[in-house]
Amino acid sequence: MSQGPGELYELRQEVISLEEKNERLASSLKTARDRILELGDQLESLSRPPASYATFLKAHDADHSVDALVGGRKMNVAAASSVALEALKPGQELRLNEQLVVIGYAGYEATGTIVTVELVIDPERVLVKIHQDETRVLHIAGRINPDRLRVGDTVLADLRAGFVLEHIERPDVEHLLLEEVPDVSYEDIGGLAPQIVQIKDTVELPFEQPELYREHGLKPPKGVLLYGPPGCGKTLIAKAVATSLARNVASHAGKATARSYFLNIKGPQLLDKYVGETERQIREIFSRARDRAAHGIPVVIFFDEMEALFRTRGSGVSSDVETTVVPQLLAEIDGVEQLDNVIVIGASNREDMIDPAILRPGRLDVKIRIERPDYDGCLDILGKYLVSTLPLRSEDVTLFGGRDEAVKALRAGTVDALFARIPENEYVEVHYANGQSEVLYISDFVSGAMIAAIVDRAKKLAIKELLATGRRGIGMDHLIAAVREETRENEELASATSPEEWARVNGRSRGERVTMVRPLGRREPIIASTPDRPRTVHEWDDVVPDGLI
């Protein structure tokens, strides 16, 4: 029986509908199957036993196993074939499955106990101090270079696993160490030519001519003491030594540049209220120097204000801290004998207060007095600060025939103003116990720091005049006014301390006890520049008394 067109159409529509339903059902079944698999994975993950961790000790390639510390027990466990044993290092963490098979590895423990190295026994073990009365032998982790471990180093230790894991820099020591590559040369220092020659012969000659020293049986000096009044260049000389040593090392090695280290130790900051802490910090300082020197890098250990720490023992002028601090320094200096490229330099305004054991030959055996600059020395120092590149008065440049000649005249005029024996330059009157007295002038107290301050004052005065009048350039009136202002300020401070202590610090003690220091009063500058009456160099012979210029 044949079907009509209408029936065929209905059958086709029914087939299409069934196909769509089948596709929807297949998609639903696939979604359900994926969900069942996902839930199965989650169930398996939740029911999986926890993995444990161990600390790696040693690998055995023969059976692909490792020795490890598992929960405090030393065990030999198998390792999965995917684990590369050659990549494992002592102290590294291992991940174990429930059968205690190594299936992966991680890094190192990040927390622990801070301990101090007492002795490096061998490349794998180290003796450390945990507490004052407890020491232990621990393994050295693979990421620590045993050759870099030094007695006194602070390290992070995992005491449960028995490993030292990494170096820890102690902040109480790090802030004391100004470790730098100095950029100060001898050419930057003025007025100290004799002292520079002396320190070159003392410090640099052994580095430049080691063969000659060995031939003559001479040992390089271990240390140098720079002493003298404040502000005269002791710290600059110490920095210049480090720079010059680096240059010498570079020239001997055939290199264009080389490095040097300048460990600037602020003496008073080393003092600590806890017993033994100051001594520990001194050990750390010398340990840092040994690390640097071991790589052939020159190291200068500079103790500034040395008398603050290393006073004479038993003097009764301070606490008893020096009874242990001084011996610690003596032991470290004596140890420097076995090192190369290390020099200890001390600086002090009161060398009489330093313990004699430190100053004896064989320790700080070279003493160099840094004197106050004389007339020529002041000219030399001014040449470092008052240079022709500064803005000068145009009339002065024209008068003297060029900037170089004008700046020379300014320097000479400034030094003449400092050294003139006139009432305006009287500084203090010093009275001695024997009844005598003397008047000291500003030139008796001149220093490199004072000259730098005078030039800075003159620059500020020139800026103020430029803003007020529009007149540009540094002139002699600015420099003379700066000299007078510096004199007045220091006069006011002269009586602020004990007369005897004041005399010793300033280098004015002449064998007699000072009983009184009397400032000689404030005086107005003998030369001043005003907006309506500026003065120039060629006018001074009329205004400066006694032929100052």
Coordinates of C-alpha atoms in Angstrom, one line a residue:
M1 CA 0.0 0.0 0.0
S2 CA 1.6 3.2 -1.1
Q3 CA 1.9 6.2 1.2
G4 CA 1.0 9.7 0.2
P5 CA 3.3 12.7 0.3
G6 CA 1.8 13.9 3.6
E7 CA 2.6 10.7 5.4
L8 CA 6.3 10.7 4.1
Y9 CA 6.7 14.2 5.4
E10 CA 5.4 13.3 8.8
L11 CA 7.8 10.3 9.0
R12 CA 10.8 12.5 8.1
Q13 CA 9.9 15.0 10.8
E14 CA 9.6 12.2 13.3
V15 CA 13.1 10.9 12.3
I16 CA 14.6 14.3 12.7
S17 CA 13.1 14.8 16.1
L18 CA 14.4 11.4 17.3
E19 CA 17.9 12.2 16.0
E20 CA 17.9 15.5 18.0
K21 CA 16.7 13.7 21.1
N22 CA 19.5 11.1 20.7
E23 CA 22.1 13.8 20.3
R24 CA 20.9 15.5 23.5
L25 CA 20.9 12.2 25.4
A26 CA 24.4 11.4 24.2
S27 CA 25.7 14.9 25.3
S28 CA 24.0 14.4 28.7
L29 CA 25.6 11.0 29.1
K30 CA 29.1 12.4 28.2
T31 CA 28.6 15.3 30.7
A32 CA 27.6 12.8 33.4
R33 CA 30.5 10.5 32.6
D34 CA 33.0 13.5 32.9
R35 CA 31.4 14.5 36.1
I36 CA 31.7 11.0 37.5
L37 CA 35.4 10.9 36.5
E38 CA 36.0 14.3 38.1
L39 CA 34.3 13.2 41.3
G40 CA 36.3 10.0 41.3
D41 CA 39.6 12.0 41.0
Q42 CA 38.5 14.2 43.9
L43 CA 37.6 11.2 46.0
E44 CA 40.9 9.5 45.2
S45 CA 42.8 12.8 46.1
L46 CA 40.9 13.1 49.4
S47 CA 41.5 9.5 50.3
R48 CA 45.2 9.5 49.3
P49 CA 47.5 9.2 52.3
P50 CA 49.7 12.3 53.2
A51 CA 53.2 12.6 51.7
S52 CA 56.0 13.1 54.1
Y53 CA 59.3 15.1 53.9
A54 CA 62.8 14.1 54.6
T55 CA 66.3 15.8 54.6
F56 CA 68.7 14.5 52.0
L57 CA 72.1 13.2 53.2
K58 CA 73.7 11.1 50.6
A59 CA 72.9 9.4 47.2
H60 CA 73.7 5.8 46.1
D61 CA 73.8 5.4 42.3
A62 CA 74.1 1.6 42.4
D63 CA 70.6 1.0 43.6
H64 CA 69.2 4.5 42.9
S65 CA 68.5 5.1 46.6
V66 CA 69.3 7.9 49.1
D67 CA 70.2 8.2 52.7
A68 CA 67.8 10.7 54.4
L69 CA 66.6 11.9 57.8
V70 CA 63.0 10.9 58.0
G71 CA 61.3 12.2 61.2
G72 CA 64.6 12.4 63.0
R73 CA 65.7 8.9 61.9
K74 CA 68.4 8.1 59.4
M75 CA 67.0 5.8 56.7
N76 CA 67.9 4.5 53.3
V77 CA 65.0 4.9 51.0
A78 CA 64.4 4.2 47.3
A79 CA 64.0 7.0 44.8
A80 CA 61.6 7.1 41.8
S81 CA 63.3 6.8 38.4
S82 CA 62.1 10.3 37.6
V83 CA 64.3 11.8 40.4
A84 CA 67.8 12.9 39.3
L85 CA 70.1 12.0 42.1
E86 CA 72.9 14.1 40.8
A87 CA 70.7 17.2 41.3
L88 CA 70.3 16.6 45.1
K89 CA 72.5 18.4 47.6
P90 CA 73.0 17.8 51.4
G91 CA 70.3 19.5 53.5
Q92 CA 67.8 19.7 50.6
E93 CA 64.2 18.6 51.3
L94 CA 62.8 15.4 49.7
R95 CA 59.1 14.5 49.2
L96 CA 58.1 10.9 50.0
N97 CA 55.0 8.9 49.2
E98 CA 53.2 6.6 51.6
Q99 CA 55.7 3.8 50.8
L100 CA 58.6 6.2 51.7
V101 CA 59.8 6.4 48.1
V102 CA 61.4 9.7 47.0
I103 CA 59.1 11.1 44.4
G104 CA 60.4 14.7 44.3
Y105 CA 62.5 17.3 45.9
A106 CA 62.2 20.9 47.0
G107 CA 64.4 23.7 48.4
Y108 CA 65.9 24.2 51.9
E109 CA 64.3 25.0 55.2
A110 CA 63.8 28.8 55.4
T111 CA 63.6 29.1 59.2
G112 CA 65.7 27.9 62.1
T113 CA 68.1 28.9 64.9
I114 CA 70.8 31.5 64.6
V115 CA 74.1 30.0 65.8
T116 CA 77.8 31.0 65.7
V117 CA 80.6 29.1 64.0
E118 CA 83.2 28.0 66.4
L119 CA 85.3 25.7 64.2
V120 CA 85.2 24.3 60.6
I121 CA 86.1 20.7 61.2
D122 CA 86.1 19.5 57.5
P123 CA 84.2 20.4 54.3
E124 CA 81.1 18.6 55.6
R125 CA 81.0 19.4 59.3
V126 CA 81.2 22.5 61.5
L127 CA 81.2 23.1 65.2
V128 CA 78.7 25.8 66.3
K129 CA 77.8 27.5 69.5
I130 CA 74.0 27.4 70.2
H131 CA 74.0 28.9 73.6
Q132 CA 76.7 30.1 76.0
D133 CA 77.0 26.6 77.4
E134 CA 75.9 24.4 74.4
T135 CA 77.8 23.5 71.3
R136 CA 77.0 21.0 68.5
V137 CA 78.6 19.5 65.4
L138 CA 76.3 20.0 62.4
H139 CA 76.4 19.1 58.7
I140 CA 77.1 21.9 56.1
A141 CA 74.3 22.3 53.6
G142 CA 75.1 22.0 49.9
R143 CA 74.5 25.7 49.1
I144 CA 77.1 26.9 51.6
N145 CA 80.7 27.1 50.4
P146 CA 82.8 25.6 53.2
D147 CA 85.8 27.7 52.2
R148 CA 83.8 30.8 53.0
L149 CA 82.9 29.8 56.6
R150 CA 84.9 31.6 59.2
V151 CA 85.1 31.4 63.0
G152 CA 82.6 33.9 64.4
D153 CA 80.2 33.7 61.4
T154 CA 76.5 33.7 62.2
V155 CA 74.6 31.0 60.3
L156 CA 71.0 29.7 60.1
A157 CA 70.8 26.1 61.5
D158 CA 68.1 23.5 61.3
L159 CA 68.8 21.8 64.6
R160 CA 66.3 19.0 64.1
A161 CA 68.0 17.9 60.8
G162 CA 71.4 18.9 62.0
F163 CA 72.4 21.2 59.2
V164 CA 73.7 24.8 58.8
L165 CA 71.7 26.2 55.9
E166 CA 73.0 29.7 55.0
H167 CA 75.0 32.7 56.1
I168 CA 73.1 35.4 58.1
E169 CA 74.5 38.9 58.2
R170 CA 74.1 40.3 61.7
P171 CA 72.5 43.8 61.4
D172 CA 74.2 45.0 64.6
V173 CA 77.6 44.5 62.8
E174 CA 76.6 45.4 59.3
H175 CA 75.6 49.0 60.2
L176 CA 79.1 49.5 61.6
L177 CA 80.8 48.5 58.4
L178 CA 81.0 51.2 55.7
E179 CA 82.3 48.8 53.1
E180 CA 83.2 50.8 50.0
V181 CA 85.6 51.4 47.1
P182 CA 87.0 54.8 48.0
D183 CA 87.4 57.4 45.3
V184 CA 89.8 59.7 47.3
S185 CA 93.3 60.0 46.0
Y186 CA 96.4 61.7 47.4
E187 CA 95.9 64.4 44.9
D188 CA 92.6 65.4 46.7
I189 CA 94.5 66.0 49.9
G190 CA 96.2 69.4 50.4
G191 CA 98.8 70.6 52.9
L192 CA 100.0 67.1 54.0
A193 CA 102.8 66.3 51.6
P194 CA 105.3 65.2 54.2
Q195 CA 102.8 62.9 55.9
I196 CA 101.7 61.4 52.6
V197 CA 105.3 60.6 51.7
Q198 CA 105.7 58.9 55.1
I199 CA 102.6 56.8 54.8
K200 CA 103.5 55.8 51.2
D201 CA 106.9 54.6 52.4
T202 CA 105.3 52.8 55.4
V203 CA 102.2 51.2 53.8
E204 CA 102.5 51.0 50.1
L205 CA 106.2 50.1 49.6
P206 CA 105.7 46.6 51.1
F207 CA 102.9 46.0 48.6
E208 CA 104.9 47.4 45.7
Q209 CA 108.2 45.6 46.5
P210 CA 107.4 42.4 48.3
E211 CA 110.5 40.6 47.0
L212 CA 112.8 43.3 48.4
Y213 CA 111.1 43.1 51.8
R214 CA 111.5 39.3 51.8
E215 CA 115.1 39.6 50.7
H216 CA 115.9 42.0 53.6
G217 CA 113.9 40.0 56.1
L218 CA 111.4 42.8 56.7
K219 CA 107.7 42.3 57.5
P220 CA 105.1 44.8 56.4
P221 CA 103.6 46.9 59.2
K222 CA 100.4 45.6 60.7
G223 CA 99.0 49.0 61.5
V224 CA 99.4 52.8 61.4
L225 CA 98.2 55.4 63.9
L226 CA 97.2 58.8 62.5
Y227 CA 97.0 61.3 65.4
G228 CA 96.6 65.0 65.6
P229 CA 94.1 67.8 65.9
P230 CA 90.6 67.3 64.5
G231 CA 89.7 68.3 60.9
C232 CA 93.2 67.9 59.5
G233 CA 92.7 65.0 57.1
K234 CA 93.2 61.7 59.0
T235 CA 90.2 60.0 57.5
L236 CA 91.0 61.3 54.0
I237 CA 94.5 59.9 54.2
A238 CA 93.1 56.5 55.2
K239 CA 90.7 56.5 52.3
A240 CA 93.5 57.5 49.9
V241 CA 95.6 54.6 51.1
A242 CA 92.8 52.2 50.1
T243 CA 92.5 53.8 46.7
S244 CA 96.3 53.8 46.1
L245 CA 96.6 50.2 47.1
A246 CA 93.9 49.2 44.6
R247 CA 95.8 51.1 41.8
N248 CA 99.0 49.3 42.8
V249 CA 97.3 45.9 42.6
A250 CA 95.8 46.8 39.2
S251 CA 99.2 47.9 37.8
H252 CA 100.9 44.7 39.0
A253 CA 98.1 42.6 37.6
G254 CA 98.1 44.5 34.3
K255 CA 94.5 45.5 34.7
A256 CA 92.9 48.9 34.0
T257 CA 91.0 49.0 37.4
A258 CA 91.0 47.0 40.6
R259 CA 88.9 47.0 43.8
S260 CA 89.8 47.9 47.3
Y261 CA 87.7 47.9 50.5
F262 CA 87.6 50.5 53.2
L263 CA 86.0 49.2 56.4
N264 CA 85.1 52.4 58.3
I265 CA 84.5 51.4 62.0
K266 CA 82.9 54.0 64.2
G267 CA 84.5 53.3 67.6
P268 CA 81.7 54.5 69.9
Q269 CA 79.0 52.4 68.0
L270 CA 80.8 49.2 68.9
L271 CA 80.1 49.6 72.6
D272 CA 77.4 47.3 73.8
K273 CA 75.8 46.9 77.2
Y274 CA 75.9 43.1 77.0
V275 CA 79.1 41.3 78.1
G276 CA 81.1 39.9 75.1
E277 CA 79.1 41.6 72.4
T278 CA 81.7 44.3 71.6
E279 CA 84.4 41.6 71.4
R280 CA 82.2 39.5 69.1
Q281 CA 81.7 42.5 66.8
I282 CA 85.5 43.1 66.6
R283 CA 85.9 39.4 65.6
E284 CA 83.3 39.8 62.9
I285 CA 85.0 42.9 61.5
F286 CA 88.3 41.1 61.1
S287 CA 86.5 38.1 59.7
R288 CA 85.1 40.3 57.0
A289 CA 88.5 41.7 56.3
R290 CA 89.9 38.1 55.9
D291 CA 87.2 37.2 53.5
R292 CA 88.0 40.2 51.2
A293 CA 91.8 39.8 51.5
A294 CA 91.6 36.1 50.6
H295 CA 90.6 37.2 47.1
G296 CA 93.7 39.4 46.7
I297 CA 91.7 42.6 47.3
P298 CA 93.4 45.3 49.5
V299 CA 91.5 45.9 52.7
V300 CA 91.9 48.9 55.0
I301 CA 90.3 48.6 58.4
F302 CA 89.9 52.1 59.7
F303 CA 89.1 52.7 63.4
D304 CA 87.9 56.3 63.8
E305 CA 88.0 57.9 67.3
M306 CA 90.1 55.0 68.5
E307 CA 90.4 56.2 72.1
A308 CA 86.7 55.7 72.6
L309 CA 87.1 51.9 72.6
F310 CA 90.7 51.1 73.4
R311 CA 91.5 53.3 76.4
T312 CA 94.4 52.5 78.7
R313 CA 93.4 49.7 81.0
G314 CA 93.2 50.5 84.7
S315 CA 93.3 54.3 84.1
G316 CA 90.0 54.8 85.9
V317 CA 88.7 57.3 83.4
S318 CA 86.1 54.9 81.9
S319 CA 84.2 51.7 82.7
D320 CA 85.9 48.3 82.8
V321 CA 84.9 47.5 79.2
E322 CA 88.5 48.1 77.9
T323 CA 89.8 45.2 80.1
T324 CA 88.4 42.7 77.6
V325 CA 88.0 44.9 74.4
V326 CA 91.7 45.8 74.2
P327 CA 92.9 42.2 74.5
Q328 CA 90.5 41.2 71.8
L329 CA 91.8 43.8 69.4
L330 CA 95.4 42.8 70.3
A331 CA 94.6 39.2 69.4
E332 CA 93.1 40.2 66.1
I333 CA 95.9 42.5 65.1
D334 CA 98.5 39.8 65.9
G335 CA 96.5 37.5 63.6
V336 CA 96.8 39.9 60.7
E337 CA 100.5 38.8 60.5
Q338 CA 99.3 35.8 58.5
L339 CA 97.3 37.8 56.0
D340 CA 98.1 39.6 52.9
N341 CA 96.5 42.9 51.6
V342 CA 95.3 44.0 55.1
I343 CA 96.3 47.2 56.9
V344 CA 94.8 48.5 60.1
I345 CA 94.7 52.3 60.5
G346 CA 93.6 54.1 63.6
A347 CA 92.8 57.8 64.0
S348 CA 92.6 59.7 67.2
N349 CA 92.7 63.2 68.6
R350 CA 93.8 61.8 72.0
E351 CA 96.6 59.4 71.4
D352 CA 97.6 59.7 75.1
M353 CA 94.4 57.8 76.1
I354 CA 95.0 54.7 73.9
D355 CA 96.4 51.6 75.6
P356 CA 100.2 51.4 75.2
A357 CA 99.9 47.7 74.2
I358 CA 98.2 48.7 71.0
L359 CA 100.8 51.3 70.1
R360 CA 103.8 49.2 70.8
P361 CA 106.1 48.1 67.8
G362 CA 104.6 45.1 66.1
R363 CA 101.0 46.3 66.3
L364 CA 100.2 49.9 65.4
D365 CA 103.9 50.3 65.2
V366 CA 103.9 53.4 62.9
K367 CA 102.7 56.7 64.3
I368 CA 102.2 59.6 62.0
R369 CA 101.3 63.0 63.4
I370 CA 98.9 65.0 61.2
E371 CA 99.9 68.6 61.8
R372 CA 97.8 71.7 61.3
P373 CA 98.7 73.2 57.9
D374 CA 101.1 76.1 57.6
Y375 CA 100.9 79.0 55.2
D376 CA 101.9 77.0 52.1
G377 CA 99.7 74.1 53.3
C378 CA 96.7 76.4 53.5
L379 CA 97.3 77.6 49.9
D380 CA 97.5 74.0 48.8
I381 CA 94.2 73.2 50.5
L382 CA 92.5 76.2 49.1
G383 CA 93.5 75.0 45.7
K384 CA 91.2 72.0 46.2
Y385 CA 88.1 74.1 47.0
L386 CA 88.6 77.6 45.5
V387 CA 89.0 76.8 41.8
S388 CA 88.8 78.8 38.6
T389 CA 85.6 77.0 37.5
L390 CA 83.7 78.8 40.2
P391 CA 81.9 82.1 39.3
L392 CA 84.3 85.0 40.0
R393 CA 83.9 88.7 39.9
S394 CA 84.3 89.9 36.3
E395 CA 86.3 93.0 37.4
D396 CA 88.7 90.8 39.3
V397 CA 89.2 88.5 36.3
T398 CA 89.9 91.6 34.2
L399 CA 92.2 93.2 36.7
F400 CA 94.4 90.1 37.2
G401 CA 94.5 89.1 33.5
G402 CA 92.5 85.9 33.6
R403 CA 90.5 83.5 35.8
D404 CA 93.6 81.5 37.0
E405 CA 95.4 84.6 38.1
A406 CA 92.3 86.0 39.8
V407 CA 91.7 82.8 41.8
K408 CA 95.4 82.7 42.9
A409 CA 95.0 86.3 44.2
L410 CA 91.8 85.2 46.1
R411 CA 93.6 82.3 47.7
A412 CA 96.6 84.4 48.7
G413 CA 94.3 87.1 50.2
T414 CA 92.4 84.5 52.2
V415 CA 95.5 82.9 53.6
D416 CA 96.9 86.3 54.4
A417 CA 93.7 87.1 56.3
L418 CA 94.0 83.9 58.3
F419 CA 97.7 84.3 59.2
A420 CA 97.8 88.1 59.9
R421 CA 98.8 88.8 63.5
I422 CA 96.2 91.5 64.1
P423 CA 93.7 92.0 66.9
E424 CA 90.9 90.8 64.7
N425 CA 92.6 87.4 64.4
E426 CA 93.2 86.9 68.1
Y427 CA 91.4 83.7 69.1
V428 CA 91.8 82.8 72.7
E429 CA 94.0 83.5 75.7
V430 CA 95.4 80.4 77.3
H431 CA 96.5 80.4 81.0
Y432 CA 98.9 77.8 82.4
A433 CA 99.4 76.4 85.9
N434 CA 102.9 78.1 86.1
G435 CA 101.3 81.5 85.9
Q436 CA 102.2 82.2 82.3
S437 CA 99.7 82.9 79.5
E438 CA 99.8 83.4 75.8
V439 CA 97.5 84.7 73.1
L440 CA 96.7 82.3 70.3
Y441 CA 95.5 83.4 66.9
I442 CA 93.1 81.8 64.4
S443 CA 96.1 80.7 62.4
D444 CA 97.1 78.4 65.3
F445 CA 93.9 76.5 64.9
V446 CA 93.5 76.4 61.2
S447 CA 92.6 73.0 59.6
G448 CA 91.5 71.6 56.3
A449 CA 88.0 71.4 57.6
M450 CA 88.0 75.0 58.6
I451 CA 89.3 76.1 55.2
A452 CA 86.6 74.1 53.4
A453 CA 84.0 75.7 55.7
I454 CA 85.3 79.2 54.9
V455 CA 85.0 78.6 51.2
D456 CA 81.5 77.3 51.6
R457 CA 80.5 80.4 53.7
A458 CA 81.9 82.6 51.0
K459 CA 79.9 80.8 48.3
K460 CA 76.7 81.4 50.4
L461 CA 77.5 85.1 50.8
A462 CA 78.1 85.4 47.1
I463 CA 74.7 83.8 46.4
K464 CA 72.9 86.1 48.8
E465 CA 74.5 89.1 47.2
L466 CA 73.5 87.9 43.7
L467 CA 69.9 87.5 44.9
A468 CA 69.9 90.9 46.6
T469 CA 71.8 93.1 44.1
G470 CA 72.2 91.0 41.0
R471 CA 76.0 91.2 41.3
R472 CA 77.5 87.8 40.3
G473 CA 80.7 86.2 41.5
I474 CA 82.8 85.3 44.5
G475 CA 84.9 88.2 45.7
M476 CA 87.6 88.8 48.4
D477 CA 85.1 90.5 50.6
H478 CA 83.0 87.3 50.8
L479 CA 86.1 85.3 51.7
I480 CA 87.3 87.8 54.4
A481 CA 83.7 87.9 55.9
A482 CA 83.7 84.1 55.9
V483 CA 87.0 84.1 57.8
R484 CA 85.6 86.4 60.5
E485 CA 82.4 84.5 60.9
E486 CA 84.3 81.2 61.3
T487 CA 86.5 82.9 63.9
R488 CA 83.6 84.2 65.9
E489 CA 81.8 80.9 65.9
N490 CA 84.8 79.0 67.2
E491 CA 85.6 81.6 69.8
E492 CA 82.2 81.0 71.4
L493 CA 82.9 77.3 71.6
A494 CA 86.4 77.7 73.0
S495 CA 85.2 77.9 76.7
A496 CA 82.5 75.2 76.4
T497 CA 84.8 72.3 77.6
S498 CA 87.3 71.6 80.3
P499 CA 90.4 73.8 79.6
E500 CA 92.8 70.9 79.9
E501 CA 90.7 68.6 77.6
W502 CA 90.3 71.4 75.2
A503 CA 94.0 71.9 75.0
R504 CA 94.7 68.2 74.4
V505 CA 92.2 67.8 71.7
N506 CA 93.3 70.9 69.9
G507 CA 97.0 70.0 70.2
R508 CA 97.9 73.0 72.3
S509 CA 99.2 71.1 75.4
R510 CA 102.8 72.1 75.8
G511 CA 103.8 70.2 78.9
E512 CA 102.1 72.6 81.2
R513 CA 98.6 72.1 82.6
V514 CA 96.1 74.5 81.1
T515 CA 93.9 76.2 83.8
M516 CA 91.8 78.6 81.7
V517 CA 90.9 79.3 78.1
R518 CA 89.5 82.8 77.6
P519 CA 87.9 83.7 74.3
L520 CA 89.0 87.2 73.2
G521 CA 85.5 88.4 72.3
R522 CA 83.6 89.0 69.2
R523 CA 84.8 91.5 66.6
E524 CA 83.1 92.7 63.5
P525 CA 84.7 91.9 60.1
I526 CA 87.3 94.4 59.1
I527 CA 86.1 94.1 55.5
A528 CA 82.5 93.9 54.4
S529 CA 80.7 94.4 51.1
T530 CA 77.4 96.2 51.0
P531 CA 75.0 96.7 48.0
D532 CA 75.9 100.3 47.7
R533 CA 79.6 99.9 48.4
P534 CA 81.1 96.6 47.1
R535 CA 84.8 96.2 47.5
T536 CA 87.2 94.6 45.0
V537 CA 90.6 93.1 45.3
H538 CA 92.6 96.2 44.3
E539 CA 91.0 98.4 47.0
W540 CA 92.1 96.4 50.0
D541 CA 95.5 98.0 50.6
D542 CA 93.5 101.0 51.8
V543 CA 91.2 99.2 54.2
V544 CA 93.2 96.3 55.6
P545 CA 95.5 97.4 58.5
D546 CA 99.1 96.5 58.9
G547 CA 99.6 95.5 55.3
L548 CA 97.5 92.4 55.5
I549 CA 97.4 92.1 51.8

